[in-house]
Amino acid sequence: MEDKYLQLFLDETSLYNDIVLGHLLPSSWWVSLPRFFQTWLRNYIAGTLLYFISGFLWSFYIYYLKRNVYLPKDAIPTTKAILLQIFVAMKAMPWYCALPSVSEYMIENGWTKCFARVSDVGWFAYIMYLIAYLVVVEFGIYWMHRELHDIKPLYKYLHATHHIYNKQNTLSPFAGLAFHPLDGILQAVPHVIALFIIPTHFRSHIALLFLEAIWTANIHDCIHGKLWPIMGAGYHTIHHTTYRHNYGHYTIWMDWMLGTLRDPEEDAFEKVK
């Protein structure tokens, strides 16, 4: 990849650093840092803000404004449970932010199949590549998540940290990032692997990585959205209570194809029989 084209990636990441760090920190705190650490610091601040803003807004809506509408009173998590989730997530956040920092470093050095502008490929190709990217990510996260359950040492030492939240009244939007750091990184790695397989729009890749904070908040709120084929909170709550179903991320398709799908409405019907 030509140096002139790689400069487009460098210019874009510099812009992101200026927007986040330039508005929130004195320049003397970050301008002298090596580029990689500027990127990590920007990702850490942006990721932390996104986690707290999305978590608080989501919790305020479902637990206060719509109290007893979406969830019965006994399904609302305690303040203690939410604070524990925040504590676990914030311990892991510095490590989580290393992954997008590494992916940006590889992109800036031309090691991936990323492209900088939609006009480089055209809108039709962009949409096809985006769909292919999401398919690779869905496939990768399904198998990574499933193996974190099936390989006993991985479950015991990594994934079990997240599965202490195994009832409705222990799950909340803040549980979405409450993982062992290595567990969270492993489940996000398919986003980076996809860059070496699928031509990917750089800005879309970064946006999808950070939108994970919002998506994971959504699937841990225990509210069944009933939007087929989306792997919403109704499906993911079952995953937290049975441990053997609904490993998928965005959709139910991988679970449906591989026989690990459990439908929330059928599950509720079975419980009242």
Tab-separated table of C-alpha atoms in Angstrom:
chain	number	residue	atom	x	y	z
A	1	MET	CA	0.000	0.000	0.000
A	2	GLU	CA	1.452	3.385	-1.001
A	3	ASP	CA	2.701	5.762	1.679
A	4	LYS	CA	0.407	8.500	0.363
A	5	TYR	CA	-2.636	6.260	0.910
A	6	LEU	CA	-1.466	5.160	4.370
A	7	GLN	CA	-1.261	8.844	5.271
A	8	LEU	CA	-5.066	8.962	5.019
A	9	PHE	CA	-5.288	6.528	7.947
A	10	LEU	CA	-2.732	8.516	9.920
A	11	ASP	CA	-4.631	11.751	9.281
A	12	GLU	CA	-7.896	10.170	10.405
A	13	THR	CA	-6.528	8.731	13.640
A	14	SER	CA	-4.799	12.054	14.354
A	15	LEU	CA	-8.167	13.752	13.944
A	16	TYR	CA	-9.760	11.354	16.445
A	17	ASN	CA	-6.931	12.014	18.910
A	18	ASP	CA	-7.397	15.774	18.533
A	19	ILE	CA	-11.185	15.523	19.014
A	20	VAL	CA	-11.034	13.389	22.181
A	21	LEU	CA	-7.729	14.284	23.814
A	22	GLY	CA	-7.635	17.880	22.572
A	23	HIS	CA	-11.022	18.650	24.118
A	24	LEU	CA	-10.625	16.751	27.372
A	25	LEU	CA	-6.957	17.001	28.376
A	26	PRO	CA	-4.304	19.731	28.460
A	27	SER	CA	-2.074	19.313	25.414
A	28	SER	CA	1.003	19.006	27.648
A	29	TRP	CA	-0.412	15.718	28.966
A	30	TRP	CA	-0.525	13.873	25.656
A	31	VAL	CA	1.128	15.565	22.643
A	32	SER	CA	4.599	14.296	23.561
A	33	LEU	CA	3.426	10.698	23.971
A	34	PRO	CA	4.356	8.156	21.274
A	35	ARG	CA	1.578	7.793	18.716
A	36	PHE	CA	0.501	4.338	19.934
A	37	PHE	CA	0.000	5.603	23.486
A	38	GLN	CA	-1.927	8.632	22.256
A	39	THR	CA	-4.241	6.204	20.464
A	40	TRP	CA	-4.558	3.979	23.545
A	41	LEU	CA	-5.330	6.979	25.768
A	42	ARG	CA	-7.977	8.234	23.336
A	43	ASN	CA	-9.563	4.776	23.166
A	44	TYR	CA	-9.498	4.453	26.958
A	45	ILE	CA	-11.205	7.809	27.535
A	46	ALA	CA	-13.743	7.307	24.736
A	47	GLY	CA	-14.476	3.719	25.791
A	48	THR	CA	-14.943	4.674	29.434
A	49	LEU	CA	-17.255	7.571	28.582
A	50	LEU	CA	-19.296	5.392	26.235
A	51	TYR	CA	-19.601	2.639	28.863
A	52	PHE	CA	-20.829	4.992	31.589
A	53	ILE	CA	-23.075	7.162	29.415
A	54	SER	CA	-24.796	4.220	27.702
A	55	GLY	CA	-25.058	2.246	30.945
A	56	PHE	CA	-26.501	5.123	32.976
A	57	LEU	CA	-28.971	6.212	30.294
A	58	TRP	CA	-30.134	2.637	29.707
A	59	SER	CA	-30.483	1.939	33.439
A	60	PHE	CA	-32.248	5.239	34.106
A	61	TYR	CA	-34.799	4.446	31.398
A	62	ILE	CA	-35.605	0.843	32.307
A	63	TYR	CA	-35.195	0.987	36.094
A	64	TYR	CA	-36.579	4.474	36.802
A	65	LEU	CA	-38.641	5.964	33.965
A	66	LYS	CA	-40.148	2.569	33.048
A	67	ARG	CA	-39.931	0.936	36.474
A	68	ASN	CA	-42.093	-2.214	36.642
A	69	VAL	CA	-43.010	-1.814	32.951
A	70	TYR	CA	-40.336	-3.955	31.319
A	71	LEU	CA	-39.180	-5.868	34.377
A	72	PRO	CA	-40.895	-6.979	37.587
A	73	LYS	CA	-39.567	-5.411	40.772
A	74	ASP	CA	-37.775	-8.595	41.851
A	75	ALA	CA	-35.830	-8.677	38.553
A	76	ILE	CA	-34.207	-5.263	39.056
A	77	PRO	CA	-30.552	-5.627	40.125
A	78	THR	CA	-29.338	-4.163	43.390
A	79	THR	CA	-27.042	-1.165	43.515
A	80	LYS	CA	-24.387	-3.465	44.977
A	81	ALA	CA	-24.596	-5.796	41.956
A	82	ILE	CA	-24.307	-2.876	39.518
A	83	LEU	CA	-21.327	-1.390	41.367
A	84	LEU	CA	-19.573	-4.771	41.266
A	85	GLN	CA	-20.128	-4.935	37.498
A	86	ILE	CA	-18.701	-1.429	37.074
A	87	PHE	CA	-15.680	-2.370	39.203
A	88	VAL	CA	-14.954	-5.483	37.100
A	89	ALA	CA	-15.442	-3.584	33.817
A	90	MET	CA	-13.191	-0.705	34.844
A	91	LYS	CA	-10.394	-3.061	35.908
A	92	ALA	CA	-10.545	-4.573	32.426
A	93	MET	CA	-11.009	-1.342	30.439
A	94	PRO	CA	-7.282	-0.451	30.071
A	95	TRP	CA	-6.671	-3.897	28.569
A	96	TYR	CA	-9.742	-3.795	26.327
A	97	CYS	CA	-8.493	-0.553	24.793
A	98	ALA	CA	-5.238	-2.177	23.728
A	99	LEU	CA	-7.075	-4.152	21.026
A	100	PRO	CA	-8.393	-1.213	18.936
A	101	SER	CA	-5.038	0.503	19.474
A	102	VAL	CA	-3.218	-2.507	18.019
A	103	SER	CA	-5.693	-2.768	15.128
A	104	GLU	CA	-5.182	0.925	14.292
A	105	TYR	CA	-1.402	0.424	14.383
A	106	MET	CA	-1.666	-2.461	11.903
A	107	ILE	CA	-3.998	-0.478	9.647
A	108	GLU	CA	-1.717	2.568	9.665
A	109	ASN	CA	1.185	0.347	8.614
A	110	GLY	CA	-0.721	-1.210	5.712
A	111	TRP	CA	-0.838	-4.745	7.125
A	112	THR	CA	-4.599	-5.201	6.679
A	113	LYS	CA	-7.145	-4.985	3.857
A	114	CYS	CA	-8.643	-1.741	5.190
A	115	PHE	CA	-9.569	1.097	2.873
A	116	ALA	CA	-9.904	4.719	3.932
A	117	ARG	CA	-12.783	6.050	1.789
A	118	VAL	CA	-16.062	4.551	0.605
A	119	SER	CA	-15.335	6.145	-2.781
A	120	ASP	CA	-12.310	3.840	-3.120
A	121	VAL	CA	-14.639	0.868	-3.680
A	122	GLY	CA	-18.107	2.363	-4.283
A	123	TRP	CA	-21.263	2.052	-2.183
A	124	PHE	CA	-22.349	-1.366	-3.474
A	125	ALA	CA	-18.986	-2.962	-2.721
A	126	TYR	CA	-18.858	-1.161	0.638
A	127	ILE	CA	-22.203	-2.685	1.674
A	128	MET	CA	-21.186	-6.164	0.462
A	129	TYR	CA	-17.875	-5.938	2.318
A	130	LEU	CA	-19.647	-4.714	5.466
A	131	ILE	CA	-22.045	-7.669	5.362
A	132	ALA	CA	-19.117	-10.061	4.851
A	133	TYR	CA	-17.260	-8.410	7.753
A	134	LEU	CA	-20.273	-8.872	10.052
A	135	VAL	CA	-20.633	-12.521	8.983
A	136	VAL	CA	-16.967	-13.186	9.827
A	137	VAL	CA	-17.363	-11.411	13.177
A	138	GLU	CA	-20.561	-13.344	13.996
A	139	PHE	CA	-18.913	-16.663	13.102
A	140	GLY	CA	-15.776	-15.826	15.085
A	141	ILE	CA	-17.530	-14.583	18.207
A	142	TYR	CA	-19.908	-17.564	18.257
A	143	TRP	CA	-17.043	-20.062	18.260
A	144	MET	CA	-14.856	-18.037	20.602
A	145	HIS	CA	-17.741	-17.715	23.052
A	146	ARG	CA	-18.645	-21.385	22.770
A	147	GLU	CA	-15.064	-22.523	23.339
A	148	LEU	CA	-14.833	-20.281	26.406
A	149	HIS	CA	-17.579	-22.521	27.788
A	150	ASP	CA	-16.472	-25.879	26.386
A	151	ILE	CA	-12.775	-25.678	27.276
A	152	LYS	CA	-12.945	-26.026	31.046
A	153	PRO	CA	-9.770	-24.092	32.025
A	154	LEU	CA	-10.870	-21.158	29.827
A	155	TYR	CA	-14.238	-21.139	31.524
A	156	LYS	CA	-12.847	-21.533	35.041
A	157	TYR	CA	-10.121	-18.900	34.817
A	158	LEU	CA	-11.639	-16.447	32.318
A	159	HIS	CA	-15.324	-16.662	31.412
A	160	ALA	CA	-16.643	-17.592	34.872
A	161	THR	CA	-15.955	-13.995	35.947
A	162	HIS	CA	-18.790	-12.879	33.668
A	163	HIS	CA	-21.131	-15.731	34.547
A	164	ILE	CA	-21.451	-14.884	38.220
A	165	TYR	CA	-24.314	-12.782	36.831
A	166	ASN	CA	-26.668	-15.715	36.274
A	167	LYS	CA	-30.107	-14.439	37.276
A	168	GLN	CA	-32.276	-11.564	36.070
A	169	ASN	CA	-31.726	-9.622	39.277
A	170	THR	CA	-27.938	-9.805	38.858
A	171	LEU	CA	-27.854	-8.688	35.209
A	172	SER	CA	-27.839	-5.064	34.090
A	173	PRO	CA	-26.538	-2.960	31.181
A	174	PHE	CA	-23.326	-2.493	33.189
A	175	ALA	CA	-22.676	-6.262	33.043
A	176	GLY	CA	-22.019	-5.936	29.307
A	177	LEU	CA	-18.292	-5.263	29.767
A	178	ALA	CA	-17.823	-6.999	33.124
A	179	PHE	CA	-15.362	-9.653	31.932
A	180	HIS	CA	-11.916	-10.899	32.773
A	181	PRO	CA	-9.727	-8.676	30.519
A	182	LEU	CA	-8.439	-11.557	28.403
A	183	ASP	CA	-11.967	-12.926	27.966
A	184	GLY	CA	-13.225	-9.580	26.666
A	185	ILE	CA	-10.270	-9.271	24.286
A	186	LEU	CA	-10.690	-12.818	22.946
A	187	GLN	CA	-14.349	-12.205	22.154
A	188	ALA	CA	-13.473	-8.993	20.291
A	189	VAL	CA	-10.536	-10.492	18.351
A	190	PRO	CA	-12.787	-11.578	15.406
A	191	HIS	CA	-13.218	-7.859	14.630
A	192	VAL	CA	-9.461	-7.667	14.041
A	193	ILE	CA	-9.111	-11.022	12.264
A	194	ALA	CA	-11.771	-9.863	9.780
A	195	LEU	CA	-9.464	-6.987	8.713
A	196	PHE	CA	-7.051	-9.512	7.178
A	197	ILE	CA	-9.805	-11.373	5.305
A	198	ILE	CA	-12.348	-8.747	4.197
A	199	PRO	CA	-11.651	-5.305	2.688
A	200	THR	CA	-13.020	-3.107	5.469
A	201	HIS	CA	-13.791	0.578	5.730
A	202	PHE	CA	-11.546	1.909	8.491
A	203	ARG	CA	-14.079	4.253	10.079
A	204	SER	CA	-16.756	1.551	10.053
A	205	HIS	CA	-14.383	-0.865	11.807
A	206	ILE	CA	-13.642	1.640	14.574
A	207	ALA	CA	-17.337	2.505	14.947
A	208	LEU	CA	-18.369	-1.154	15.205
A	209	LEU	CA	-15.706	-1.850	17.833
A	210	PHE	CA	-16.942	0.989	20.030
A	211	LEU	CA	-20.608	0.239	19.391
A	212	GLU	CA	-19.931	-3.065	21.157
A	213	ALA	CA	-20.284	-1.119	24.428
A	214	ILE	CA	-23.853	-0.165	23.487
A	215	TRP	CA	-24.704	-3.572	22.060
A	216	THR	CA	-23.479	-5.451	25.127
A	217	ALA	CA	-25.437	-3.067	27.376
A	218	ASN	CA	-28.528	-3.910	25.339
A	219	ILE	CA	-28.207	-7.700	25.532
A	220	HIS	CA	-27.731	-7.654	29.309
A	221	ASP	CA	-30.869	-5.676	30.215
A	222	CYS	CA	-33.073	-8.849	30.288
A	223	ILE	CA	-35.762	-7.266	28.069
A	224	HIS	CA	-36.853	-9.494	25.197
A	225	GLY	CA	-37.065	-7.257	22.131
A	226	LYS	CA	-38.757	-9.857	19.890
A	227	LEU	CA	-36.941	-8.661	16.767
A	228	TRP	CA	-36.061	-11.714	14.654
A	229	PRO	CA	-33.276	-12.689	13.905
A	230	ILE	CA	-31.543	-10.392	16.403
A	231	MET	CA	-29.814	-12.025	19.380
A	232	GLY	CA	-31.463	-9.709	21.881
A	233	ALA	CA	-31.496	-9.721	25.660
A	234	GLY	CA	-34.245	-12.348	25.857
A	235	TYR	CA	-31.933	-14.881	24.209
A	236	HIS	CA	-28.832	-13.749	26.082
A	237	THR	CA	-30.553	-13.935	29.469
A	238	ILE	CA	-31.207	-17.626	28.756
A	239	HIS	CA	-27.489	-18.005	27.988
A	240	HIS	CA	-26.682	-16.633	31.445
A	241	THR	CA	-29.065	-19.050	33.140
A	242	THR	CA	-28.451	-22.287	31.180
A	243	TYR	CA	-24.792	-21.749	30.125
A	244	ARG	CA	-25.325	-24.024	27.077
A	245	HIS	CA	-27.459	-22.004	24.680
A	246	ASN	CA	-27.447	-18.797	22.625
A	247	TYR	CA	-23.737	-18.174	22.133
A	248	GLY	CA	-24.315	-15.837	19.175
A	249	HIS	CA	-23.593	-12.136	19.157
A	250	TYR	CA	-25.709	-10.083	16.779
A	251	THR	CA	-28.022	-12.775	15.422
A	252	ILE	CA	-29.456	-16.190	16.253
A	253	TRP	CA	-28.325	-17.796	12.972
A	254	MET	CA	-25.189	-19.568	14.216
A	255	ASP	CA	-27.089	-21.035	17.178
A	256	TRP	CA	-29.936	-22.080	14.873
A	257	MET	CA	-27.567	-23.799	12.439
A	258	LEU	CA	-25.564	-25.566	15.144
A	259	GLY	CA	-28.403	-26.607	17.442
A	260	THR	CA	-27.658	-24.355	20.420
A	261	LEU	CA	-30.617	-21.987	20.031
A	262	ARG	CA	-33.186	-21.672	22.811
A	263	ASP	CA	-36.097	-19.333	22.154
A	264	PRO	CA	-37.254	-17.058	25.024
A	265	GLU	CA	-40.951	-17.534	24.300
A	266	GLU	CA	-40.654	-21.312	24.099
A	267	ASP	CA	-38.542	-21.240	27.269
A	268	ALA	CA	-41.213	-19.229	29.100
A	269	PHE	CA	-43.916	-21.636	27.877
A	270	GLU	CA	-41.964	-24.632	29.150
A	271	LYS	CA	-41.607	-23.041	32.590
A	272	VAL	CA	-45.368	-22.567	33.034
A	273	LYS	CA	-46.322	-26.068	31.832
